[in-house]
PDB file of C-alpha atoms in Angstrom:
ATOM      1  CA  MET G   1     136.396  55.842  28.477  1.00 52.00           C
ATOM      2  CA  VAL G   2     134.041  53.200  28.006  1.00 56.00           C
ATOM      3  CA  ILE G   3     134.204  49.720  25.924  1.00 60.00           C
ATOM      4  CA  GLY G   4     131.710  49.533  23.133  1.00 54.00           C
ATOM      5  CA  SER G   5     130.179  46.456  21.536  1.00 61.00           C
ATOM      6  CA  ASP G   6     132.724  46.701  18.818  1.00 63.00           C
ATOM      7  CA  GLY G   7     135.961  45.985  21.475  1.00 63.00           C
ATOM      8  CA  LYS G   8     137.049  49.747  20.801  1.00 63.00           C
ATOM      9  CA  LYS G   9     137.505  52.673  23.538  1.00 66.00           C
ATOM     10  CA  HIS G  10     134.774  55.421  23.408  1.00 66.00           C
ATOM     11  CA  PRO G  11     134.233  58.543  25.155  1.00 77.00           C
ATOM     12  CA  THR G  12     131.539  58.660  27.801  1.00 88.00           C
ATOM     13  CA  SER G  13     128.783  61.378  27.091  1.00 91.00           C
ATOM     14  CA  ALA G  14     130.326  63.565  29.931  1.00 92.00           C
ATOM     15  CA  GLY G  15     133.661  63.146  28.525  1.00 92.00           C
ATOM     16  CA  LEU G  16     132.032  63.737  24.581  1.00 95.00           C
ATOM     17  CA  LEU G  17     130.046  67.094  26.026  1.00 95.00           C
ATOM     18  CA  MET G  18     133.055  68.621  27.888  1.00 94.00           C
ATOM     19  CA  PHE G  19     135.976  67.610  25.809  1.00 95.00           C
ATOM     20  CA  GLY G  20     134.829  66.620  22.168  1.00 95.00           C
ATOM     21  CA  ASN G  21     134.854  68.574  19.378  1.00 96.00           C
ATOM     22  CA  GLU G  22     131.407  70.138  18.319  1.00 97.00           C
ATOM     23  CA  TYR G  23     130.906  68.065  14.921  1.00 95.00           C
ATOM     24  CA  ASP G  24     131.514  64.944  17.125  1.00 95.00           C
ATOM     25  CA  ILE G  25     128.818  66.068  19.740  1.00 96.00           C
ATOM     26  CA  VAL G  26     125.872  66.948  17.482  1.00 96.00           C
ATOM     27  CA  ARG G  27     126.296  63.089  16.194  1.00 94.00           C
ATOM     28  CA  GLU G  28     125.045  62.216  19.466  1.00 93.00           C
ATOM     29  CA  TYR G  29     123.130  65.309  20.772  1.00 95.00           C
ATOM     30  CA  ASN G  30     121.524  66.722  17.689  1.00 95.00           C
ATOM     31  CA  ALA G  31     120.041  69.622  19.161  1.00 94.00           C
ATOM     32  CA  TYR G  32     123.141  70.724  20.842  1.00 96.00           C
ATOM     33  CA  PHE G  33     123.917  74.454  20.807  1.00 97.00           C
ATOM     34  CA  LEU G  34     125.852  76.964  23.016  1.00 97.00           C
ATOM     35  CA  ASP G  35     125.155  80.383  22.465  1.00 97.00           C
ATOM     36  CA  TYR G  36     126.469  83.528  24.201  1.00 97.00           C
ATOM     37  CA  GLN G  37     125.535  87.097  23.660  1.00 95.00           C
ATOM     38  CA  GLU G  38     126.499  90.415  24.459  1.00 94.00           C
ATOM     39  CA  GLN G  39     123.689  93.054  23.758  1.00 91.00           C
ATOM     40  CA  TYR G  40     125.073  96.534  24.849  1.00 88.00           C
ATOM     41  CA  ASP G  41     123.812  98.602  21.810  1.00 79.00           C
ATOM     42  CA  ALA G  42     119.868  98.833  21.205  1.00 72.00           C
ATOM     43  CA  ASP G  43     120.479  99.355  17.615  1.00 74.00           C
ATOM     44  CA  THR G  44     121.831  96.020  17.001  1.00 77.00           C
ATOM     45  CA  ARG G  45     121.006  92.144  17.965  1.00 81.00           C
ATOM     46  CA  TRP G  46     124.571  91.802  19.489  1.00 84.00           C
ATOM     47  CA  THR G  47     127.501  93.267  20.031  1.00 87.00           C
ATOM     48  CA  ASP G  48     129.760  90.086  20.362  1.00 92.00           C
ATOM     49  CA  ARG G  49     128.705  86.399  20.139  1.00 95.00           C
ATOM     50  CA  ILE G  50     130.187  83.267  20.572  1.00 96.00           C
ATOM     51  CA  ILE G  51     128.417  79.969  19.295  1.00 97.00           C
ATOM     52  CA  SER G  52     129.556  76.298  19.210  1.00 97.00           C
ATOM     53  CA  SER G  53     129.034  75.601  15.798  1.00 96.00           C
ATOM     54  CA  SER G  54     131.452  78.620  14.410  1.00 96.00           C
ATOM     55  CA  GLY G  55     134.012  76.003  13.582  1.00 95.00           C
ATOM     56  CA  ASP G  56     136.850  78.346  14.825  1.00 96.00           C
ATOM     57  CA  TRP G  57     137.120  76.490  18.306  1.00 96.00           C
ATOM     58  CA  SER G  58     136.234  73.255  19.808  1.00 97.00           C
ATOM     59  CA  GLY G  59     132.706  74.075  20.558  1.00 96.00           C
ATOM     60  CA  ASN G  60     132.664  71.706  23.640  1.00 97.00           C
ATOM     61  CA  VAL G  61     131.347  72.648  27.163  1.00 96.00           C
ATOM     62  CA  TYR G  62     134.740  72.494  29.087  1.00 95.00           C
ATOM     63  CA  ASP G  63     136.073  75.458  26.635  1.00 97.00           C
ATOM     64  CA  PHE G  64     132.592  77.284  26.386  1.00 97.00           C
ATOM     65  CA  TYR G  65     132.956  77.666  30.317  1.00 96.00           C
ATOM     66  CA  PHE G  66     136.092  79.531  30.209  1.00 94.00           C
ATOM     67  CA  ARG G  67     135.534  81.561  27.302  1.00 95.00           C
ATOM     68  CA  ILE G  68     131.927  83.101  28.681  1.00 95.00           C
ATOM     69  CA  TYR G  69     133.422  83.210  32.229  1.00 94.00           C
ATOM     70  CA  ASN G  70     136.185  85.770  31.267  1.00 91.00           C
ATOM     71  CA  LYS G  71     133.573  87.663  29.345  1.00 93.00           C
ATOM     72  CA  LEU G  72     131.024  87.653  32.351  1.00 93.00           C
ATOM     73  CA  THR G  73     133.239  89.006  34.816  1.00 91.00           C
ATOM     74  CA  GLN G  74     135.163  91.372  32.867  1.00 88.00           C
ATOM     75  CA  ASP G  75     133.032  94.231  33.944  1.00 84.00           C
ATOM     76  CA  ILE G  76     133.054  93.517  37.837  1.00 82.00           C
ATOM     77  CA  LYS G  77     135.289  95.737  40.046  1.00 76.00           C
ATOM     78  CA  VAL G  78     137.633  94.010  42.141  1.00 67.00           C
ATOM     79  CA  PRO G  79     138.744  95.900  45.343  1.00 62.00           C
ATOM     80  CA  PHE G  80     142.328  96.134  46.108  1.00 58.00           C
ATOM     81  CA  LYS G  81     143.147  93.182  48.575  1.00 62.00           C
ATOM     82  CA  MET G  82     146.602  91.480  49.318  1.00 57.00           C
ATOM     83  CA  GLU G  83     146.845  88.405  51.022  1.00 60.00           C
ATOM     84  CA  GLY G  84     150.142  86.779  51.298  1.00 62.00           C
ATOM     85  CA  GLY G  85     151.893  89.300  49.416  1.00 61.00           C
ATOM     86  CA  ALA G  86     149.834  88.681  46.212  1.00 59.00           C
ATOM     87  CA  ARG G  87     146.974  90.571  45.330  1.00 55.00           C
ATOM     88  CA  VAL G  88     143.486  88.547  45.340  1.00 61.00           C
ATOM     89  CA  ASP G  89     141.493  89.277  42.198  1.00 71.00           C
ATOM     90  CA  ASP G  90     138.396  87.216  43.096  1.00 77.00           C
ATOM     91  CA  THR G  91     135.182  88.462  44.833  1.00 84.00           C
ATOM     92  CA  SER G  92     132.074  86.693  46.042  1.00 86.00           C
ATOM     93  CA  VAL G  93     130.321  88.066  42.848  1.00 90.00           C
ATOM     94  CA  HIS G  94     133.183  86.111  40.762  1.00 90.00           C
ATOM     95  CA  GLN G  95     132.325  83.062  42.702  1.00 88.00           C
ATOM     96  CA  ALA G  96     128.758  83.453  42.141  1.00 91.00           C
ATOM     97  CA  LEU G  97     128.748  83.860  38.680  1.00 93.00           C
ATOM     98  CA  ARG G  98     130.818  80.545  38.524  1.00 91.00           C
ATOM     99  CA  GLU G  99     128.500  78.676  40.091  1.00 90.00           C
ATOM    100  CA  ALA G 100     126.013  79.947  38.073  1.00 92.00           C
ATOM    101  CA  LEU G 101     127.531  79.063  35.156  1.00 94.00           C
ATOM    102  CA  ALA G 102     128.578  75.659  35.992  1.00 92.00           C
ATOM    103  CA  ASN G 103     124.702  75.185  37.353  1.00 90.00           C
ATOM    104  CA  CYS G 104     123.460  75.870  33.758  1.00 93.00           C
ATOM    105  CA  LEU G 105     125.732  73.744  32.037  1.00 95.00           C
ATOM    106  CA  VAL G 106     125.764  70.706  34.302  1.00 92.00           C
ATOM    107  CA  ASN G 107     121.921  70.955  34.550  1.00 91.00           C
ATOM    108  CA  ALA G 108     121.077  71.404  30.859  1.00 94.00           C
ATOM    109  CA  ASP G 109     119.461  68.809  28.614  1.00 94.00           C
ATOM    110  CA  TYR G 110     121.559  68.591  25.661  1.00 95.00           C
ATOM    111  CA  TYR G 111     119.026  66.587  23.800  1.00 94.00           C
ATOM    112  CA  GLY G 112     116.251  69.332  24.482  1.00 91.00           C
ATOM    113  CA  ARG G 113     115.634  72.027  22.168  1.00 88.00           C
ATOM    114  CA  GLN G 114     116.587  75.698  21.468  1.00 88.00           C
ATOM    115  CA  GLY G 115     120.188  75.181  22.978  1.00 93.00           C
ATOM    116  CA  LEU G 116     121.699  76.928  25.578  1.00 96.00           C
ATOM    117  CA  VAL G 117     121.452  80.677  25.727  1.00 95.00           C
ATOM    118  CA  ILE G 118     123.451  82.964  27.808  1.00 96.00           C
ATOM    119  CA  VAL G 119     122.959  86.790  26.965  1.00 95.00           C
ATOM    120  CA  LYS G 120     125.073  89.752  28.893  1.00 95.00           C
ATOM    121  CA  LYS G 121     123.885  93.211  28.902  1.00 92.00           C
ATOM    122  CA  ARG G 122     124.732  96.306  30.887  1.00 89.00           C
ATOM    123  CA  ASP G 123     122.704  95.901  33.718  1.00 90.00           C
ATOM    124  CA  ALA G 124     121.819  92.303  33.925  1.00 93.00           C
ATOM    125  CA  ILE G 125     122.498  88.459  32.645  1.00 95.00           C
ATOM    126  CA  THR G 126     120.282  85.735  31.713  1.00 95.00           C
ATOM    127  CA  MET G 127     121.010  81.939  31.557  1.00 95.00           C
ATOM    128  CA  SER G 128     118.829  79.795  30.022  1.00 95.00           C
ATOM    129  CA  ASN G 129     119.386  75.898  29.206  1.00 94.00           C
ATOM    130  CA  PRO G 130     116.908  73.158  28.061  1.00 93.00           C
ATOM    131  CA  GLY G 131     115.433  70.907  30.473  1.00 90.00           C
ATOM    132  CA  ASN G 132     113.359  71.189  33.711  1.00 84.00           C
ATOM    133  CA  PHE G 133     114.205  71.270  37.054  1.00 77.00           C
ATOM    134  CA  ARG G 134     114.739  67.900  38.671  1.00 69.00           C
ATOM    135  CA  ILE G 135     113.799  69.252  42.228  1.00 66.00           C
ATOM    136  CA  GLU G 136     111.395  71.990  43.688  1.00 68.00           C
ATOM    137  CA  ILE G 137     112.645  75.312  43.089  1.00 65.00           C
ATOM    138  CA  ASP G 138     111.857  76.493  46.477  1.00 66.00           C
ATOM    139  CA  ALA G 139     114.021  73.569  47.698  1.00 62.00           C
ATOM    140  CA  ALA G 140     117.101  74.615  45.190  1.00 66.00           C
ATOM    141  CA  LYS G 141     116.735  77.884  46.698  1.00 64.00           C
ATOM    142  CA  SER G 142     116.939  76.761  50.294  1.00 62.00           C
ATOM    143  CA  GLY G 143     119.565  74.537  49.367  1.00 60.00           C
ATOM    144  CA  GLY G 144     121.012  71.407  50.847  1.00 57.00           C
ATOM    145  CA  VAL G 145     119.404  69.052  47.892  1.00 60.00           C
ATOM    146  CA  SER G 146     121.284  68.435  45.141  1.00 67.00           C
ATOM    147  CA  ASP G 147     120.242  66.370  42.084  1.00 73.00           C
ATOM    148  CA  PRO G 148     122.188  67.670  38.942  1.00 77.00           C
ATOM    149  CA  ARG G 149     121.198  66.128  35.598  1.00 87.00           C
ATOM    150  CA  ASN G 150     124.929  65.571  34.665  1.00 88.00           C
ATOM    151  CA  SER G 151     126.309  64.506  37.649  1.00 86.00           C
ATOM    152  CA  THR G 152     129.510  63.084  35.771  1.00 89.00           C
ATOM    153  CA  MET G 153     130.349  66.452  34.599  1.00 91.00           C
ATOM    154  CA  LEU G 154     129.910  68.032  37.977  1.00 88.00           C
ATOM    155  CA  LYS G 155     132.288  65.881  39.136  1.00 89.00           C
ATOM    156  CA  MET G 156     134.492  67.088  35.995  1.00 90.00           C
ATOM    157  CA  PHE G 157     134.236  70.785  37.147  1.00 89.00           C
ATOM    158  CA  ASN G 158     134.719  69.894  41.032  1.00 85.00           C
ATOM    159  CA  LEU G 159     138.024  68.280  40.164  1.00 87.00           C
ATOM    160  CA  ILE G 160     139.153  71.925  39.306  1.00 85.00           C
ATOM    161  CA  ASP G 161     137.079  73.536  42.129  1.00 79.00           C
ATOM    162  CA  ILE G 162     134.351  74.864  40.120  1.00 81.00           C
ATOM    163  CA  GLY G 163     130.638  73.928  40.991  1.00 70.00           C
ATOM    164  CA  GLU G 164     129.089  72.562  44.760  1.00 61.00           C
ATOM    165  CA  ARG G 165     128.051  69.073  45.299  1.00 53.00           C
ATOM    166  CA  ALA G 166     125.713  69.829  48.353  1.00 49.00           C
ATOM    167  CA  GLY G 167     123.179  71.943  46.553  1.00 50.00           C
ATOM    168  CA  SER G 168     124.527  75.090  48.217  1.00 58.00           C
ATOM    169  CA  GLY G 169     125.225  76.993  44.700  1.00 74.00           C
ATOM    170  CA  ILE G 170     121.893  78.740  44.465  1.00 83.00           C
ATOM    171  CA  PRO G 171     121.703  79.847  47.840  1.00 84.00           C
ATOM    172  CA  ASN G 172     124.997  81.256  47.710  1.00 86.00           C
ATOM    173  CA  ILE G 173     124.011  82.877  44.678  1.00 90.00           C
ATOM    174  CA  PHE G 174     120.855  84.727  46.211  1.00 89.00           C
ATOM    175  CA  ARG G 175     123.171  85.517  49.432  1.00 88.00           C
ATOM    176  CA  VAL G 176     125.770  87.270  47.298  1.00 90.00           C
ATOM    177  CA  TRP G 177     123.356  89.221  45.316  1.00 91.00           C
ATOM    178  CA  HIS G 178     121.316  90.355  48.529  1.00 89.00           C
ATOM    179  CA  THR G 179     124.517  91.318  50.602  1.00 88.00           C
ATOM    180  CA  GLN G 180     125.512  93.505  47.334  1.00 89.00           C
ATOM    181  CA  GLY G 181     122.085  95.038  47.621  1.00 89.00           C
ATOM    182  CA  TRP G 182     120.911  93.955  44.130  1.00 91.00           C
ATOM    183  CA  THR G 183     118.039  92.815  43.039  1.00 90.00           C
ATOM    184  CA  ALA G 184     117.237  89.269  44.119  1.00 89.00           C
ATOM    185  CA  PRO G 185     118.000  86.841  41.085  1.00 90.00           C
ATOM    186  CA  VAL G 186     114.832  85.198  39.403  1.00 90.00           C
ATOM    187  CA  ILE G 187     114.333  81.748  38.625  1.00 89.00           C
ATOM    188  CA  SER G 188     111.611  80.655  36.087  1.00 87.00           C
ATOM    189  CA  GLU G 189     110.610  77.442  34.272  1.00 84.00           C
ATOM    190  CA  ASN G 190     108.959  77.040  30.999  1.00 84.00           C
ATOM    191  CA  PHE G 191     107.491  73.879  29.654  1.00 82.00           C
ATOM    192  CA  ASP G 192     106.847  72.903  25.824  1.00 78.00           C
ATOM    193  CA  PRO G 193     109.876  73.024  25.261  1.00 83.00           C
ATOM    194  CA  ASP G 194     111.062  72.841  28.935  1.00 88.00           C
ATOM    195  CA  ARG G 195     113.487  75.485  29.737  1.00 90.00           C
ATOM    196  CA  ILE G 196     114.928  77.038  32.926  1.00 91.00           C
ATOM    197  CA  MET G 197     116.229  80.624  33.141  1.00 92.00           C
ATOM    198  CA  LEU G 198     118.106  82.443  35.791  1.00 93.00           C
ATOM    199  CA  SER G 199     117.999  86.263  35.554  1.00 93.00           C
ATOM    200  CA  LEU G 200     120.880  88.269  37.333  1.00 95.00           C
ATOM    201  CA  ALA G 201     120.116  91.897  37.519  1.00 93.00           C
ATOM    202  CA  PHE G 202     123.080  94.444  38.815  1.00 90.00           C
ATOM    203  CA  LYS G 203     120.526  97.086  40.027  1.00 86.00           C
ATOM    204  CA  LYS G 204     119.573  97.840  43.455  1.00 84.00           C
ATOM    205  CA  SER G 205     116.520  96.391  44.952  1.00 74.00           C
ATOM    206  CA  ASP G 206     113.272  98.275  44.010  1.00 64.00           C
ATOM    207  CA  ASP G 207     112.211  97.692  47.911  1.00 58.00           C
ATOM    208  CA  LYS G 208     114.882  99.487  49.041  1.00 50.00           C
ATOM    209  CA  LYS G 209     114.123 102.671  46.633  1.00 51.00           C
ATOM    210  CA  ALA G 210     110.612 102.478  47.544  1.00 47.00           C
ATOM    211  CA  THR G 211     111.485 102.070  51.036  1.00 48.00           C
ATOM    212  CA  ILE G 212     114.241 105.120  51.111  1.00 45.00           C
ATOM    213  CA  LYS G 213     111.539 107.298  49.821  1.00 53.00           C
ATOM    214  CA  SER G 214     109.867 106.946  53.121  1.00 51.00           C
ATOM    215  CA  ASP G 215     110.162 109.249  56.299  1.00 51.00           C
ATOM    216  CA  ASP G 216     112.072 106.567  57.880  1.00 56.00           C
ATOM    217  CA  LYS G 217     114.763 106.199  55.303  1.00 57.00           C
ATOM    218  CA  LYS G 218     117.723 106.775  57.560  1.00 59.00           C
ATOM    219  CA  VAL G 219     116.573 103.707  59.454  1.00 64.00           C
ATOM    220  CA  THR G 220     115.976 101.812  56.810  1.00 71.00           C
ATOM    221  CA  ILE G 221     119.498 102.442  55.179  1.00 73.00           C
ATOM    222  CA  LYS G 222     121.279 101.873  58.542  1.00 79.00           C
ATOM    223  CA  THR G 223     119.178  98.623  58.784  1.00 82.00           C
ATOM    224  CA  ALA G 224     120.467  97.358  55.455  1.00 81.00           C
ATOM    225  CA  ARG G 225     124.287  97.988  56.196  1.00 82.00           C
ATOM    226  CA  GLN G 226     123.780  96.282  59.574  1.00 88.00           C
ATOM    227  CA  LYS G 227     122.301  93.138  58.058  1.00 87.00           C
ATOM    228  CA  ASN G 228     124.788  93.260  55.134  1.00 83.00           C
ATOM    229  CA  GLU G 229     127.708  93.766  58.168  1.00 87.00           C
ATOM    230  CA  ILE G 230     126.204  90.529  59.904  1.00 91.00           C
ATOM    231  CA  ILE G 231     125.973  88.577  56.837  1.00 89.00           C
ATOM    232  CA  THR G 232     129.470  89.385  55.508  1.00 84.00           C
ATOM    233  CA  TYR G 233     130.622  88.272  59.166  1.00 87.00           C
ATOM    234  CA  LEU G 234     128.927  85.183  58.662  1.00 88.00           C
ATOM    235  CA  THR G 235     130.452  84.399  55.516  1.00 85.00           C
ATOM    236  CA  ASP G 236     133.836  84.444  57.303  1.00 81.00           C
ATOM    237  CA  HIS G 237     132.943  82.605  60.131  1.00 85.00           C
ATOM    238  CA  VAL G 238     131.331  79.659  61.011  1.00 85.00           C
ATOM    239  CA  SER G 239     128.692  80.957  63.370  1.00 90.00           C
ATOM    240  CA  ALA G 240     128.400  83.677  66.041  1.00 92.00           C
ATOM    241  CA  LYS G 241     126.611  84.441  69.207  1.00 92.00           C
ATOM    242  CA  ASN G 242     124.244  87.415  70.008  1.00 92.00           C
ATOM    243  CA  THR G 243     126.977  89.063  71.755  1.00 91.00           C
ATOM    244  CA  ASP G 244     129.594  88.923  68.639  1.00 91.00           C
ATOM    245  CA  ILE G 245     127.378  90.694  66.827  1.00 93.00           C
ATOM    246  CA  ALA G 246     126.529  93.382  69.339  1.00 91.00           C
ATOM    247  CA  GLU G 247     130.407  93.791  69.671  1.00 90.00           C
ATOM    248  CA  LEU G 248     130.888  94.151  65.701  1.00 91.00           C
ATOM    249  CA  LEU G 249     128.361  96.352  65.335  1.00 91.00           C
ATOM    250  CA  GLY G 250     128.602  98.235  68.401  1.00 89.00           C
ATOM    251  CA  VAL G 251     124.903  98.036  69.267  1.00 89.00           C
ATOM    252  CA  LYS G 252     122.805  97.000  72.137  1.00 89.00           C
ATOM    253  CA  SER G 253     121.819  93.097  72.236  1.00 86.00           C
ATOM    254  CA  THR G 254     118.132  94.188  71.874  1.00 87.00           C
ATOM    255  CA  ARG G 255     119.230  95.637  68.383  1.00 89.00           C
ATOM    256  CA  VAL G 256     120.933  92.337  67.191  1.00 91.00           C
ATOM    257  CA  LYS G 257     117.886  90.614  68.153  1.00 90.00           C
ATOM    258  CA  GLN G 258     115.744  92.525  65.879  1.00 89.00           C
ATOM    259  CA  LEU G 259     118.154  92.073  63.343  1.00 91.00           C
ATOM    260  CA  LEU G 260     118.645  88.434  63.668  1.00 91.00           C
ATOM    261  CA  LYS G 261     114.968  88.116  63.346  1.00 89.00           C
ATOM    262  CA  GLU G 262     114.318  89.730  60.355  1.00 88.00           C
ATOM    263  CA  LEU G 263     117.438  87.905  58.714  1.00 89.00           C
ATOM    264  CA  LEU G 264     115.791  84.621  59.992  1.00 88.00           C
ATOM    265  CA  ASN G 265     112.333  85.769  58.636  1.00 85.00           C
ATOM    266  CA  GLU G 266     114.200  86.189  55.029  1.00 84.00           C
ATOM    267  CA  GLY G 267     115.377  82.771  55.258  1.00 84.00           C
ATOM    268  CA  VAL G 268     119.128  84.618  55.187  1.00 87.00           C
ATOM    269  CA  VAL G 269     120.681  82.748  58.714  1.00 87.00           C
ATOM    270  CA  VAL G 270     119.344  79.990  60.679  1.00 90.00           C
ATOM    271  CA  ALA G 271     119.329  79.701  64.649  1.00 90.00           C
ATOM    272  CA  GLU G 272     121.060  76.536  66.239  1.00 90.00           C
ATOM    273  CA  GLY G 273     120.800  75.803  70.295  1.00 86.00           C
ATOM    274  CA  ASN G 274     118.561  77.353  72.734  1.00 80.00           C
ATOM    275  CA  ASN G 275     119.188  80.486  75.231  1.00 73.00           C
ATOM    276  CA  LYS G 276     123.016  81.489  75.920  1.00 75.00           C
ATOM    277  CA  ASN G 277     124.052  78.621  73.604  1.00 83.00           C
ATOM    278  CA  ARG G 278     122.453  80.102  70.534  1.00 90.00           C
ATOM    279  CA  VAL G 279     124.569  80.672  67.593  1.00 92.00           C
ATOM    280  CA  TYR G 280     123.827  81.914  64.011  1.00 92.00           C
ATOM    281  CA  LYS G 281     124.944  80.386  60.621  1.00 91.00           C
ATOM    282  CA  LEU G 282     124.256  81.461  57.225  1.00 88.00           C
ATOM    283  CA  LYS G 283     121.516  79.262  55.695  1.00 80.00           C
ATOM    284  CA  ARG G 284     122.997  76.820  53.691  1.00 71.00           C
TER     285      ARG G 284
END
């Protein structure tokens, strides 16, 4: 809350967007509009839709996040995993979708035209918000640089363990999709009006399919599997030496060097130290 010129308490812009009612929000943000669509049937425009102006719920960003997150993740398969006597219903894909949705909401320009639109299809999700990138797209993919448009909103999400402050959200999304063997996410930027779109496809990579058709398909499948094992290991451990990975995969050091070289070239891992002290980490 802030004290206005009238001496009364008023919500901040972030507080209004996060916790206000839609009819109050649009007084300040005339173009404010949140739209979620499920497009499962080719014969209909949508099979389910949630919009901020419907009048049957608050229409604010906070409530939209939780309504939409549950919709986005309801079809994700959760492997049976126990931890501390309780089942864990969270996966790396869940985490990546949380990051993607939070990024979309905190980086939107709510004064911009055409509103924020999220579309879920059977094999893909697209998230589109008004506004342009405040950093280079390549820098966003690499991580370590963060310049959110609505930093106070990000802090609010951080308080409930949603969102990343160190610019690692987008790299993590790309890493998870790579680990799953899905087509790489696509980030696009349009102008006039300014818009950012993130496309997440739940499809096996076309590059992998094309390679599988070749004579060395068995080698390619094995290489992809070994890379994914390395990525999974580094997700659970801070770092690893060549010998650690060789033991993990049950292969010779020369094979590990080749796999790590490819992951380095792909920008998935980074190397620190020299010779015997060299360790490998996931790129943040």
